[in-house]
Every structure is written in structure tokens, then in C-alpha cells.
Amino acid sequence: MTRYLTKSRFKLALECSTKLYYQSHKEYVDSKLDNEFLKALARGGFQVGELAKCYYPQGVMIEERDHDIARQQTEELLRGDCVIFEAAFRFENLFIRADIVVKAGNTIRLIEVKAKSFNPDTETFMNIKGTEIMAGWKSYLYDVAFQKHVIQKAYPECRVTAVLMLVDKSKNVSVDGLNQKFLVRENGKGRNITTTVGDVSIAALGSQIVNEFDVDDIVNSILTDSKFKDNPAYSFTEWIQIYSDAYLNDIRIWDQLKSECGKCEFNTDVKDDPSQRSGFHECWEHHAAFNEDDFLEPSILTLYNFKKKTEFIQARKYFQKDVSRVDLEPKVLKPNSSDGLSIIDRQEVQIQKSKDKDASPYVDIGGLRAAMSEWKYPLHFIDFETTAVAIPFNKGLRPYEQVAFQFSHHVMQKDGTVDHRGEWLNDRVGAFPNFDFVRALKAELREDGTIFRYASHENTILNAIYWQLKASSEPDKEVLCDWIKTITKSSNKSNEQWEGSRNMVDLLELVKKYYYHPATRGSNSIKAVLPAILSTSPYLQEMYGKPIYGTTMKSLNFRDRAWFQWDDEGHIINPYELLDPVFQGISPTLLDSFFMPEESDVQDGGTAMIAYAQMQFTLMTDTERQFIRKALLQYCELDTLAMVMVVQEWRRVIGSVISNR
């Protein structure tokens, strides 16, 4: 059987040449979840793709999955003028499926459809000088260039032109319910089946929000440059040939070590299963002569916010113990503008603890005590689940406007009493939830007290909804806008500037300033901080090792739950792994890590986004819908409970210091 180098494999090889080998050998454990159905849901790709096809009603879909048969069907259609969806092209062992191909006379127009947005009024594919592709567009343009190369080689007698068809953020939707015209389901064979609902004629679609952008000149420059800028040893087309030969002949190309190795999906501990292999370990054994002990040594790959990782790796400085304060400092020193740890201070704390093999947390008692003295009880902990859909719910909205579909709310009293006070979830199909979301949140937070969020996302969302309300005809919009301003701070780019009297406190910023736990390995994600703080807090272990949550401690979604548990090897189980999976057999932490929408700034919300998209855009039974609703409510509740646990431990630490004086 021929080993075909497809566009996805070529993209992987550009990312790291060695991964091309690991991906084709199943004995290498791949932690990146390969589920095209969930990926399409998370990124809105299936809807955008189907909407794009509607603008070519004469198009013919190549349904056949067999490479050779699909190519033969494509070839037959290309004997005349045609429009083809999923056209198949092969040259030697290069194989692609093109989203849309339009043939007219001797010209083949390659149209690559992406769910990524583009605003022609404010964005460009190239830098101001026109000499470099903007970083965010490289992978898309390289993808198109690879496809054009294959088609041109397969049909040398034709002129091939390249187009990106993108979501146009300069356009407003002019009809309601557009995103509900495209529903999707799996056919059980790894393929997505999209069902169109109602009238999907061009006239019924309203203003066109998925538009074509000519990238042929840029693609030609990629294909004709003598040296490929990302890897100048060879040209782009020479790299295609190198990867093609390597994949065909099952040859491993040893790529260089770099900072991106820290996120390698082929990195796993395989001691318990000798039949499995770790590509990450083999790379570092090959290049850096690592032994088993070296892999246990804290490396610079996990050093917080360190910008010189690749530089240090090239100098064969692999470990945190090799980094000094001078290495951390930039050429131009800036004064620390606030109290607490600066970025460099935090890096130095991490390095020193790794040198000392000190697993205890760093706590700035004075800084925390000063911050906590400003808090007003009861304390409110809130978390939002949001998404940004490519095709808006209602007319007048633009693509990828923020959609807030869920929140959770915990309350802590001064005596330490905690209860899960409230929650809200929109499960109405096709409804734009933002304004009802704010009304419900306002009702939840009517009691005075300090409000906490984790990271800037909640502030960003409420700012976005503020401007949506301003442009709306909601009868209570002024009341809601005024309230939003009381608990938020305006964006620096906003035409209006404000900081509310009850502006939310960012718990993440307090973590960055006053707290570091070695078990987080440099991460400040709440999903890393929670199991870390549990691992060294006898107080939390005692409290949450008992099934009190949902009994003596009020919960809206759990009963008799113990959040502190050990696994069979004596390690703390991340509480998020104790949740029932939203998608059977797939952990929420894996979904959070890999399936983020194109337009999202959220770092840990992938599971909720995909689950919400499934409720909105797939055909499902009431039983399935209720299962997902329950999972979403539990997932969001744990997010705010995690914030509570952090504050509970800090209160204990500060209290013990005060009581010991």
C-alpha cells in the first residue's frame, strides 16, 4: 500500500520533521486527541465549510474515501468545466483533498475554506514591508501552497490559482437563525454528516460572511523562493520532496531540539508498558544524550515564561540549574511596577526550589495578608463558560462575537462557611444568551462583597456584552450597562474608561504575585494549581478527603463527594479527572488542552465549548442533551470550587501565622 504524504502530514512535518515518523508508528504514544468530529465542533469548521458550499450550488461532492477511486472520479469531472467539493489529487506519493475546486477552461481555482476569521479592513496576510508572512497566517498559507503544488504537478497543462475562503469579520449577519441551518452528526465511520435545515439558497443566506481572499501571489512566492524562510536549508518545494521521500521510505528525520518540545504530544512515561515508546524521550536521548536521571531533572522547558529556551537548548544548557539571574534579566531592565513577585523573581523562585529539591510552596505572607485585608465578606467566586461562534445566532451580529452561555457562583462567609449559591446555563437551541446571562448574573451578585474571577476572561466577556447591549434595543440595557461597569474595568482600547467600585479581583494575579507551587511545573492554570495545592495542604486533604461536599457543604450538582483522592501509585488525582467525562473515554483536561476555537483566548475551556456546541449544532436525543447539561453544570461548579479551595488554604496559612505570633 502506498504511503501518501497528505496535507495534514506535511503540516505536521513543518512543525517538527521527527513527528512525521512518530505519527506513522502506532507504538509511539500520541497524547493529542485525534477526533475530527469534536475538532469540527470546537472550531465551527463544519458549519463554515457547509455554508461555503452553499455559494456553489452546482458543486459535486466526492463522497468516496478510497484514494484511487476518489482521484478517478475527480479526473472524470475535470474533463469539463465543473465545481467539485473534496476533489482528490495525487502526484507520486503526495495526496490531497481540496475543499472546493472550480475549473473553467484551462484554469483550476483552488479554494481552501477555513473557519478562521479575517477582517480586510484591519488585517493583512503580510507585514507592512510585504517581506514576511504574518505569523498567524503561515500555517494556512503553507497548507494552500502544498495543495497548489500537488494540483499543478498533477495537471501541468492547467493554470492553478489559490484562494482562501475565510469568515469575514467586517460583515454583519442579516438573517436570524443562520447557524441553525447546518447540523452535524457522526456516521460511525469517522465521517461527519452535515444536514442542512430549511432554505439554504444564496438569497436566503443574507449577507455573505464567508468570503474569498486571493492569496495566489503569496503562495507563488512561497513555492518559488530559493530558500524557505522558516527552514532555509532548502526551498519549500525541496522540503516537500524531502518529507515525501522520508515518509514513503519510513525514514526518521531528526529535527533540532527547541522550546516547542515542551508541548510535544509524543511525550509520555512508558515504563509500565514496554510495547509503547516515547518520541520525546528518544529525541532527547539522541540529541542531548539524556539518561533516565536527566529526565527527572527540572528542565528549562518548564521554566515559567522563559523566552530563551531554544537559545539555551542550542547552547546545550538543558536544566533549570543552568540558569542564573543574569540569564533571566533582559538587556534593558524595567523597574517592578507593583508589589509581589515580578516575572524574573518568580522564575528565580522556581529555579531555586528545583535546585534545592524543595517541593514546598512559596507563599508571600505579607503580600497575601495585605491583599486579603482589602476583601469584603461575603466573598463571591464566579466562572464563565463562553464560546465565539463563527456564524452568529442573530442578525446584526458579526462572526466570532463572544457568547456567554454559563456561569457558576460560590460564596464564602467570614466564618469560612461555603456554599454553591447559584448557576446559570443556556440550553435553548439557537438562542443568543448574552443579555439573559447578564440579568441572571446581576441577580446572583446583588449581595455586597468582593467578587473573584480567575484570569481576565470574565472581565473581557462583560466588556464585550456591554458594547453588545449598547448597540441593542433591550429595554433595560442602560440598567445592565451601568451594573456591568460597577464590577469590571474597561479595556485600555475602549472609547469609555471606567473602573467599577466593586471591580472583580483577579485570583490569578494574586497567584502570580504571592504564591508558587513547584508541582505546577511553572503553570498558573487553575487546573494545575488545584491539584498542587491539595498535594501539600493537610488542611484541605482533611476537609475534602471526606464526602462532605454536597452534604454539609452545599452543592447544586454533587452529593457526598470527596475531592481529595489518591491513585494506585500514591499520586494525587486531579479533581477534574474525577468528573464524569462529557465525552465517553476522553478526559476533560485533554479536551481543554487541544481543542480550542480559532478565535478564543480561553486556556482551559475547551471541554465546555465543545459540549455546548454539541448541544447547539448536533442532532441528539433528550437523554443525550440532559447528560451533557449535567456534565456542564458539574464542570463549571468545580471551577469556582477550585478558587474557593485556593482561598481556604491561604486563609489557613495567614491565620496560622497570625495565631503563632
XYZ file of C-alpha atoms in Angstrom:
661
model
C 0.000 0.000 0.000
C 1.343 3.440 -0.957
C 2.223 5.726 1.951
C 0.725 9.068 0.971
C 2.076 12.366 2.285
C -1.179 14.295 2.845
C -1.534 17.967 3.702
C -2.079 17.190 7.400
C 1.100 15.098 7.493
C 3.031 17.794 5.637
C 1.796 20.382 8.143
C 2.966 18.132 10.988
C 6.384 17.740 9.359
C 6.773 21.522 9.040
C 6.033 21.765 12.750
C 8.630 19.092 13.551
C 10.192 16.759 10.989
C 10.631 13.943 13.508
C 6.906 13.921 14.349
C 6.201 12.687 10.820
C 7.933 9.427 11.772
C 6.337 9.124 15.200
C 2.843 9.789 13.833
C 3.119 6.883 11.404
C 4.245 4.391 14.064
C 1.467 3.451 16.453
C 3.873 2.219 19.114
C 4.634 5.868 19.906
C 2.067 7.165 22.382
C 0.311 10.228 20.937
C -1.419 12.328 23.590
C -3.035 14.637 21.043
C -6.636 13.587 20.677
C -7.392 12.744 17.050
C -11.118 13.282 16.765
C -12.165 15.245 13.707
C -15.795 15.367 14.812
C -15.023 17.117 18.102
C -12.472 19.323 16.397
C -15.079 20.465 13.885
C -17.492 21.227 16.708
C -14.947 23.238 18.680
C -13.796 25.331 15.751
C -17.058 25.709 13.860
C -15.364 24.192 10.831
C -18.251 22.037 9.659
C -20.689 24.966 9.611
C -18.328 27.275 7.770
C -17.490 24.544 5.282
C -21.137 23.803 4.549
C -22.005 27.493 4.309
C -19.192 27.969 1.796
C -20.575 25.156 -0.366
C -23.960 26.895 -0.499
C -22.397 29.621 -2.634
C -21.596 26.956 -5.255
C -24.965 25.182 -5.689
C -23.734 23.417 -8.829
C -20.913 21.710 -6.907
C -20.446 17.925 -6.900
C -19.241 16.178 -3.745
C -16.694 13.367 -3.996
C -18.005 11.066 -1.264
C -15.644 8.176 -1.970
C -12.949 7.729 0.702
C -10.709 5.342 -1.238
C -7.850 7.484 -2.547
C -7.588 5.928 -6.001
C -11.325 5.814 -6.703
C -11.777 9.393 -5.467
C -8.951 10.557 -7.719
C -10.502 8.799 -10.731
C -13.883 10.426 -10.052
C -12.199 13.820 -9.778
C -10.324 13.252 -13.021
C -13.537 12.444 -14.882
C -15.222 15.636 -13.691
C -12.196 17.751 -14.586
C -12.535 16.809 -18.252
C -15.021 19.656 -18.473
C -15.904 22.814 -16.544
C -17.046 21.914 -13.037
C -17.199 22.678 -9.333
C -16.011 19.880 -7.050
C -16.137 19.520 -3.283
C -13.446 17.322 -1.711
C -11.664 16.852 -5.042
C -8.842 14.283 -4.852
C -5.414 14.902 -6.402
C -2.281 12.773 -6.418
C 1.242 13.307 -7.644
C 3.677 10.493 -6.901
C 3.027 9.802 -3.192
C 1.586 13.274 -2.473
C -2.173 13.239 -1.939
C -4.688 15.974 -1.075
C -8.428 16.522 -0.799
C -9.259 20.104 -1.818
C -12.238 21.813 -0.139
C -13.567 23.446 -3.314
C -12.176 23.338 -6.846
C -13.600 25.390 -9.698
C -12.451 24.512 -13.224
C -13.189 26.874 -16.094
C -11.419 26.251 -19.359
C -7.754 25.710 -18.632
C -7.830 27.253 -15.150
C -8.253 25.375 -11.872
C -9.207 27.561 -8.942
C -8.235 26.067 -5.585
C -10.432 27.373 -2.754
C -9.343 26.409 0.757
C -12.111 27.020 3.319
C -11.105 27.873 6.886
C -13.149 28.744 9.955
C -10.519 31.351 10.836
C -11.645 34.952 10.635
C -10.175 37.779 8.594
C -11.067 41.463 8.628
C -9.980 43.028 5.322
C -10.401 46.489 6.822
C -7.797 45.976 9.540
C -5.755 42.862 8.745
C -3.210 41.726 6.176
C -1.541 38.418 5.397
C 1.891 40.069 5.068
C 3.809 42.511 7.261
C 3.890 46.222 6.448
C 7.006 45.850 4.294
C 5.473 42.933 2.411
C 8.526 40.800 3.115
C 7.234 38.347 5.722
C 4.032 36.388 6.194
C 2.259 37.315 9.415
C 2.893 34.562 11.973
C -0.784 33.741 12.451
C -1.245 33.037 8.737
C 1.831 30.937 7.998
C 0.322 27.502 8.568
C -2.746 28.336 6.455
C -0.737 29.690 3.547
C 1.754 26.814 3.665
C -1.226 24.451 3.553
C -2.565 26.154 0.420
C 0.903 26.234 -1.139
C 1.284 22.479 -0.619
C -2.097 21.855 -2.241
C -1.326 24.093 -5.205
C 1.993 22.300 -5.705
C 0.255 18.900 -5.862
C -2.503 20.068 -8.239
C -0.032 21.850 -10.512
C 2.157 18.747 -10.709
C -0.862 16.514 -11.347
C -2.239 18.865 -14.057
C 0.785 20.694 -15.540
C -1.250 21.765 -18.559
C -3.578 23.867 -16.365
C -3.125 27.200 -14.642
C -3.770 26.803 -10.912
C -4.733 29.774 -8.707
C -5.097 29.802 -4.926
C -7.784 31.377 -2.744
C -8.512 31.338 0.982
C -12.218 31.416 1.847
C -12.494 32.871 5.349
C -15.017 34.163 7.842
C -15.235 37.901 7.156
C -15.373 39.783 10.470
C -16.189 43.051 8.702
C -19.645 41.708 7.823
C -22.818 41.514 9.879
C -25.283 38.672 9.605
C -28.508 39.936 8.032
C -30.782 36.984 8.888
C -31.735 35.241 12.118
C -31.011 31.567 12.740
C -28.250 31.213 10.152
C -26.125 28.953 12.332
C -29.044 26.584 12.908
C -29.265 25.806 9.186
C -26.306 23.405 9.486
C -26.457 20.459 11.890
C -23.939 17.662 12.099
C -23.649 14.074 13.277
C -21.133 11.255 13.068
C -21.868 8.360 10.764
C -19.997 5.888 12.967
C -17.178 5.548 10.427
C -15.178 8.612 11.379
C -17.006 10.909 8.964
C -19.194 13.910 9.689
C -22.577 14.118 8.031
C -23.988 17.626 7.817
C -27.700 18.180 7.441
C -28.981 21.464 6.088
C -32.211 22.755 7.601
C -34.666 24.891 5.685
C -33.842 27.186 2.787
C -30.104 27.443 2.130
C -30.320 29.214 -1.219
C -27.958 32.143 -1.684
C -30.853 34.579 -1.307
C -31.954 33.003 1.989
C -28.452 33.213 3.474
C -28.470 37.002 3.523
C -25.227 38.959 3.534
C -22.216 36.818 2.710
C -19.993 36.419 5.763
C -17.729 33.731 4.271
C -15.726 35.378 1.516
C -12.833 34.622 -0.822
C -9.458 36.298 -0.488
C -6.868 35.968 -3.248
C -3.571 34.635 -1.895
C -2.093 33.419 -5.178
C 0.809 35.877 -5.257
C 1.805 34.969 -1.703
C 1.519 31.253 -2.459
C 3.631 31.670 -5.598
C 6.340 33.422 -3.590
C 6.356 30.505 -1.129
C 6.714 27.997 -3.977
C 9.353 29.892 -5.964
C 11.650 31.276 -3.245
C 15.050 29.615 -3.385
C 15.170 29.314 0.398
C 12.239 28.556 2.701
C 12.360 31.272 5.361
C 11.236 29.010 8.199
C 13.980 26.495 7.414
C 16.425 27.995 4.901
C 18.485 24.863 4.262
C 16.162 24.101 1.339
C 13.321 25.663 -0.633
C 9.671 24.940 0.186
C 9.305 22.527 -2.728
C 12.557 20.795 -1.780
C 11.180 20.246 1.716
C 8.081 18.696 0.167
C 10.302 16.240 -1.673
C 12.386 15.518 1.443
C 9.309 14.791 3.531
C 7.744 12.804 0.707
C 10.792 10.538 0.380
C 11.145 10.161 4.150
C 7.507 9.206 4.610
C 7.498 6.839 1.634
C 10.624 5.057 2.841
C 9.823 5.226 6.558
C 12.891 7.315 7.392
C 13.127 9.323 10.604
C 14.415 12.877 10.119
C 15.997 14.146 13.313
C 14.754 17.689 13.789
C 16.560 20.003 16.201
C 15.510 20.391 19.812
C 13.620 23.625 20.558
C 11.277 25.280 23.023
C 8.242 23.701 21.331
C 9.439 20.306 22.582
C 7.779 21.210 25.867
C 4.374 20.708 24.241
C 5.251 17.563 22.279
C 2.320 15.169 22.063
C 4.697 12.202 21.804
C 5.972 12.729 25.357
C 4.815 10.122 27.856
C 6.116 7.950 30.649
C 6.071 4.445 29.160
C 7.823 2.485 31.928
C 4.741 0.418 32.663
C 4.239 -0.746 29.082
C 7.388 -1.807 27.185
C 5.383 -2.103 23.947
C 4.891 1.671 23.939
C 7.534 4.264 23.131
C 8.020 7.961 23.816
C 9.192 10.021 20.864
C 10.123 12.914 23.145
C 12.451 10.712 25.165
C 14.088 9.276 22.049
C 14.726 12.762 20.635
C 16.415 13.952 23.818
C 18.389 10.730 24.136
C 19.575 11.168 20.527
C 20.440 14.880 20.584
C 21.330 15.535 24.224
C 22.434 12.056 25.332
C 19.867 12.135 28.147
C 19.716 9.224 30.558
C 16.902 8.210 32.896
C 18.053 10.570 35.665
C 18.229 13.534 33.280
C 14.528 13.226 32.516
C 13.804 13.592 36.241
C 15.805 16.813 36.473
C 13.681 20.013 36.099
C 14.355 21.281 32.580
C 14.155 24.758 31.114
C 11.163 23.566 29.086
C 9.019 24.036 32.218
C 10.603 27.294 33.371
C 7.873 29.902 33.724
C 7.692 32.476 30.907
C 11.334 31.931 29.842
C 11.883 33.362 26.362
C 15.378 31.959 25.799
C 14.554 28.248 25.865
C 15.648 27.474 22.294
C 18.777 29.598 22.712
C 19.733 27.677 25.851
C 19.000 24.309 24.263
C 21.283 25.175 21.345
C 23.990 26.047 23.894
C 23.388 22.622 25.495
C 22.066 24.168 28.709
C 19.064 21.955 29.356
C 18.285 22.281 33.046
C 16.896 24.965 35.294
C 20.005 24.677 37.463
C 21.997 26.002 34.467
C 20.093 29.313 34.516
C 21.317 32.289 36.563
C 19.682 35.598 37.440
C 21.783 37.294 34.747
C 20.340 34.902 32.155
C 16.825 35.848 33.194
C 17.280 39.596 33.051
C 16.542 41.383 29.770
C 19.085 43.735 28.201
C 17.067 46.713 29.395
C 15.856 46.331 32.963
C 12.439 47.693 33.816
C 11.537 48.572 37.405
C 8.999 46.321 39.061
C 5.840 48.431 38.908
C 3.929 46.504 41.567
C 4.370 44.598 44.785
C 4.888 40.862 44.858
C 6.923 38.698 42.512
C 7.997 40.045 39.144
C 8.324 37.578 36.264
C 12.066 37.294 36.920
C 11.508 36.887 40.675
C 9.029 34.098 40.006
C 11.447 32.368 37.649
C 14.181 32.626 40.271
C 11.932 31.122 42.957
C 11.156 28.208 40.624
C 14.851 27.676 39.812
C 15.960 27.799 43.444
C 13.306 25.317 44.543
C 14.320 22.925 41.760
C 17.993 23.241 42.789
C 17.133 22.606 46.425
C 14.683 19.835 45.505
C 12.203 21.750 47.643
C 8.615 20.624 46.996
C 7.020 23.092 49.420
C 5.084 26.107 48.126
C 6.415 29.660 48.211
C 3.973 31.982 49.982
C 4.431 35.721 50.384
C 2.665 36.007 53.741
C 2.887 39.782 53.953
C 1.687 40.343 50.419
C -1.237 37.950 50.779
C -2.235 39.383 54.146
C -2.260 42.921 52.736
C -4.355 41.831 49.734
C -6.797 39.874 51.883
C -7.265 42.802 54.254
C -8.985 44.636 51.373
C -11.572 41.888 50.847
C -15.139 42.415 51.951
C -17.212 39.423 53.013
C -19.090 37.504 51.751
C -16.650 36.511 49.023
C -18.136 35.676 45.615
C -16.331 33.310 43.213
C -17.548 33.290 39.630
C -16.532 31.458 36.482
C -17.910 31.863 32.957
C -18.096 29.326 30.166
C -18.120 31.015 26.792
C -17.577 30.458 23.122
C -17.205 32.538 19.992
C -19.191 31.047 17.133
C -18.178 31.594 13.538
C -21.766 32.027 12.357
C -23.742 34.277 14.753
C -27.092 33.413 16.290
C -28.883 36.629 15.352
C -28.907 39.205 12.607
C -26.889 42.314 13.283
C -24.075 40.376 14.975
C -20.649 39.767 13.491
C -18.780 36.457 13.293
C -16.949 35.369 16.418
C -18.692 37.745 18.771
C -18.444 36.441 22.317
C -21.244 34.187 23.564
C -21.593 33.641 27.321
C -23.652 30.532 27.936
C -22.924 29.525 31.545
C -21.714 30.686 34.937
C -21.158 29.195 38.385
C -21.194 31.075 41.702
C -19.746 30.032 45.057
C -19.996 32.147 48.212
C -17.713 32.131 51.268
C -18.747 33.779 54.531
C -16.304 35.346 57.004
C -16.612 32.309 59.295
C -15.444 30.089 56.430
C -18.851 28.669 55.542
C -19.006 27.826 51.819
C -21.949 27.072 49.572
C -22.554 26.782 45.885
C -25.030 29.616 45.693
C -26.095 29.662 42.063
C -25.563 28.775 38.428
C -26.992 29.520 35.010
C -26.860 27.624 31.737
C -28.457 28.388 28.406
C -29.623 25.192 26.710
C -32.101 26.754 24.299
C -31.078 25.820 20.783
C -30.370 28.802 18.557
C -30.841 31.416 21.292
C -28.392 34.293 21.785
C -27.893 34.091 25.573
C -25.747 37.091 26.492
C -28.371 39.514 27.776
C -30.230 36.932 29.861
C -26.822 35.812 31.126
C -26.097 39.308 32.488
C -29.554 39.616 34.019
C -29.073 36.321 35.862
C -25.541 37.262 36.976
C -26.738 40.630 38.272
C -29.374 38.876 40.378
C -26.757 36.454 41.743
C -24.341 39.194 42.814
C -26.867 41.573 44.368
C -25.450 40.849 47.836
C -22.451 43.015 48.647
C -18.949 41.558 48.957
C -15.731 41.067 46.963
C -16.073 39.240 43.648
C -13.309 36.947 42.363
C -12.503 35.714 38.884
C -9.545 33.619 37.707
C -7.720 35.414 34.839
C -9.015 38.302 32.743
C -11.600 36.363 30.754
C -14.677 37.274 32.795
C -13.780 40.964 32.595
C -13.248 40.669 28.828
C -16.604 38.964 28.332
C -18.551 41.516 30.349
C -16.851 44.326 28.413
C -17.911 42.661 25.154
C -21.505 42.245 26.353
C -21.517 45.896 27.468
C -20.969 47.016 23.878
C -23.453 44.476 22.537
C -26.045 45.904 24.914
C -25.204 49.456 23.883
C -25.958 48.545 20.259
C -29.134 46.651 21.157
C -32.750 47.689 21.677
C -33.103 45.862 25.017
C -35.462 47.891 27.256
C -33.195 47.526 30.309
C -29.887 47.989 28.509
C -28.883 51.151 30.416
C -29.517 49.473 33.769
C -27.491 46.425 32.724
C -24.670 48.523 31.265
C -24.422 50.618 34.418
C -24.258 47.468 36.529
C -21.558 45.893 34.342
C -19.426 48.975 34.899
C -19.628 48.535 38.677
C -17.890 45.112 38.662
C -15.453 45.500 35.746
C -12.620 47.585 34.400
C -12.767 48.943 30.858
C -10.379 47.819 28.156
C -7.443 50.146 27.534
C -8.655 50.475 23.938
C -12.226 51.341 24.909
C -13.779 54.659 23.950
C -15.100 54.816 27.515
C -12.847 54.359 30.512
C -14.001 53.111 33.916
C -13.062 51.024 36.930
C -16.014 49.820 38.983
C -16.377 50.378 42.707
C -16.742 46.618 43.024
C -14.293 45.663 40.296
C -13.617 41.914 40.317
C -10.398 40.714 41.943
C -8.271 38.504 39.691
C -7.217 35.487 41.738
C -4.701 34.535 39.049
C -2.838 37.823 39.558
C -2.658 37.088 43.294
C -1.227 33.632 42.498
C 1.400 35.203 40.233
C 2.395 37.786 42.836
C 2.313 35.856 46.082
C 2.202 32.101 45.526
C 4.249 29.489 43.689
C 3.948 25.717 43.959
C 6.682 23.508 42.422
C 4.130 20.831 41.491
C 2.591 23.218 38.928
C 5.828 22.992 36.884
C 5.589 26.677 36.005
C 1.912 26.669 35.050
C -0.574 29.052 36.646
C -3.677 27.356 35.270
C -6.283 26.661 37.945
C -6.237 23.051 36.738
C -2.551 22.878 37.699
C -2.783 24.989 40.868
C -5.672 22.980 42.364
C -4.021 19.517 42.496
C -0.722 21.134 43.510
C -2.190 22.965 46.490
C -4.127 19.839 47.509
C -0.927 17.774 47.457
C 0.733 19.772 50.271
C -2.218 21.006 52.335
C -3.146 18.676 55.221
C -5.980 21.127 55.948
C -7.600 20.693 52.522
C -6.829 16.985 52.497
C -8.622 16.539 55.813
C -11.612 18.627 54.701
C -12.071 17.298 51.176
C -10.927 13.751 51.877
C -14.341 13.263 53.466
C -17.572 13.050 51.444
C -18.847 16.383 52.790
C -19.300 18.197 49.503
C -22.971 18.129 48.671
C -23.995 17.423 52.266
C -22.576 19.711 54.975
C -21.130 21.924 52.241
C -23.921 22.956 49.877
C -23.701 21.911 46.222
C -26.215 22.188 43.411
C -24.813 19.275 41.398
C -22.963 16.847 43.705
C -23.791 14.703 46.681
C -21.403 13.089 49.179
C -18.370 13.929 47.051
C -14.778 13.656 48.322
C -12.420 15.699 46.145
C -9.142 14.554 47.688
C -8.204 11.088 46.486
C -5.011 9.111 45.770
C -4.378 6.883 42.764
C -2.872 3.378 42.983
C 0.664 4.785 42.732
C 0.228 7.230 45.592
C -0.272 10.349 43.500
C -2.951 12.973 43.989
C -5.795 12.565 41.488
C -6.565 15.871 39.828
C -10.167 16.621 40.904
C -11.026 17.410 37.286
C -10.249 13.792 36.450
C -12.865 12.700 38.995
C -15.625 14.294 36.926
C -17.728 12.132 34.669
C -16.374 12.678 31.141
C -18.549 14.819 28.897
C -17.384 12.642 26.010
C -17.022 8.966 26.832
C -13.430 7.848 27.262
C -11.950 11.348 26.821
C -10.677 13.255 29.839
C -11.680 16.922 30.146
C -8.056 18.007 30.608
C -7.190 16.512 27.217
C -10.048 18.344 25.512
C -9.131 21.581 27.256
C -5.563 21.315 26.025
C -6.087 20.594 22.358
C -9.476 21.669 21.060
C -9.721 25.433 21.318
C -11.677 27.509 18.815
C -9.824 29.717 16.367
C -10.969 32.949 17.994
C -10.794 32.082 21.684
C -8.447 33.477 24.325
C -9.575 30.894 26.889
C -6.899 28.481 28.061
C -8.946 25.853 29.888
C -12.462 25.889 28.500
C -12.293 23.511 25.567
C -14.464 20.820 27.124
C -17.337 23.183 27.891
C -17.125 24.830 24.471
C -17.334 21.530 22.640
C -20.168 20.283 24.851
C -22.152 23.485 24.266
C -21.503 23.275 20.523
C -22.775 19.699 20.571
C -25.989 20.816 22.285
C -26.461 23.613 19.762
C -25.366 22.104 16.475
C -25.855 18.342 16.541
C -28.843 16.061 16.263
C -29.285 14.359 19.643
C -31.870 12.767 21.887
C -33.306 14.410 25.012
C -31.393 11.875 27.109
C -28.109 12.855 25.479
C -28.910 16.536 25.931
C -29.654 16.088 29.645
C -26.408 14.153 30.120
C -24.383 16.988 28.600
C -26.292 19.597 30.598
C -25.489 17.757 33.830
C -21.815 17.413 32.875
C -21.546 21.119 32.020
C -23.052 22.162 35.342
C -20.682 19.916 37.293
C -17.670 21.041 35.309
C -18.342 24.759 35.883
C -19.130 24.229 39.560
C -15.728 22.637 40.090
C -14.071 25.689 38.507
C -15.446 28.002 41.198
C -14.891 25.419 43.942
C -11.219 25.266 42.889
C -10.975 29.019 43.504
C -12.595 28.533 46.909
C -10.030 25.875 47.850
C -7.144 28.200 46.996
C -8.551 30.932 49.222
C -9.326 28.435 52.001
C -5.670 27.377 52.083
C -4.473 30.981 52.040
C -6.813 31.845 54.925
C -5.369 28.909 56.868
C -1.768 29.958 56.175
C -2.365 33.595 57.109
C -4.378 32.580 60.170
C -1.698 30.213 61.430
C 0.967 32.898 61.071
C -1.144 35.410 62.987
C -2.105 32.920 65.726
C 1.532 31.907 66.235
C 2.630 35.462 66.953
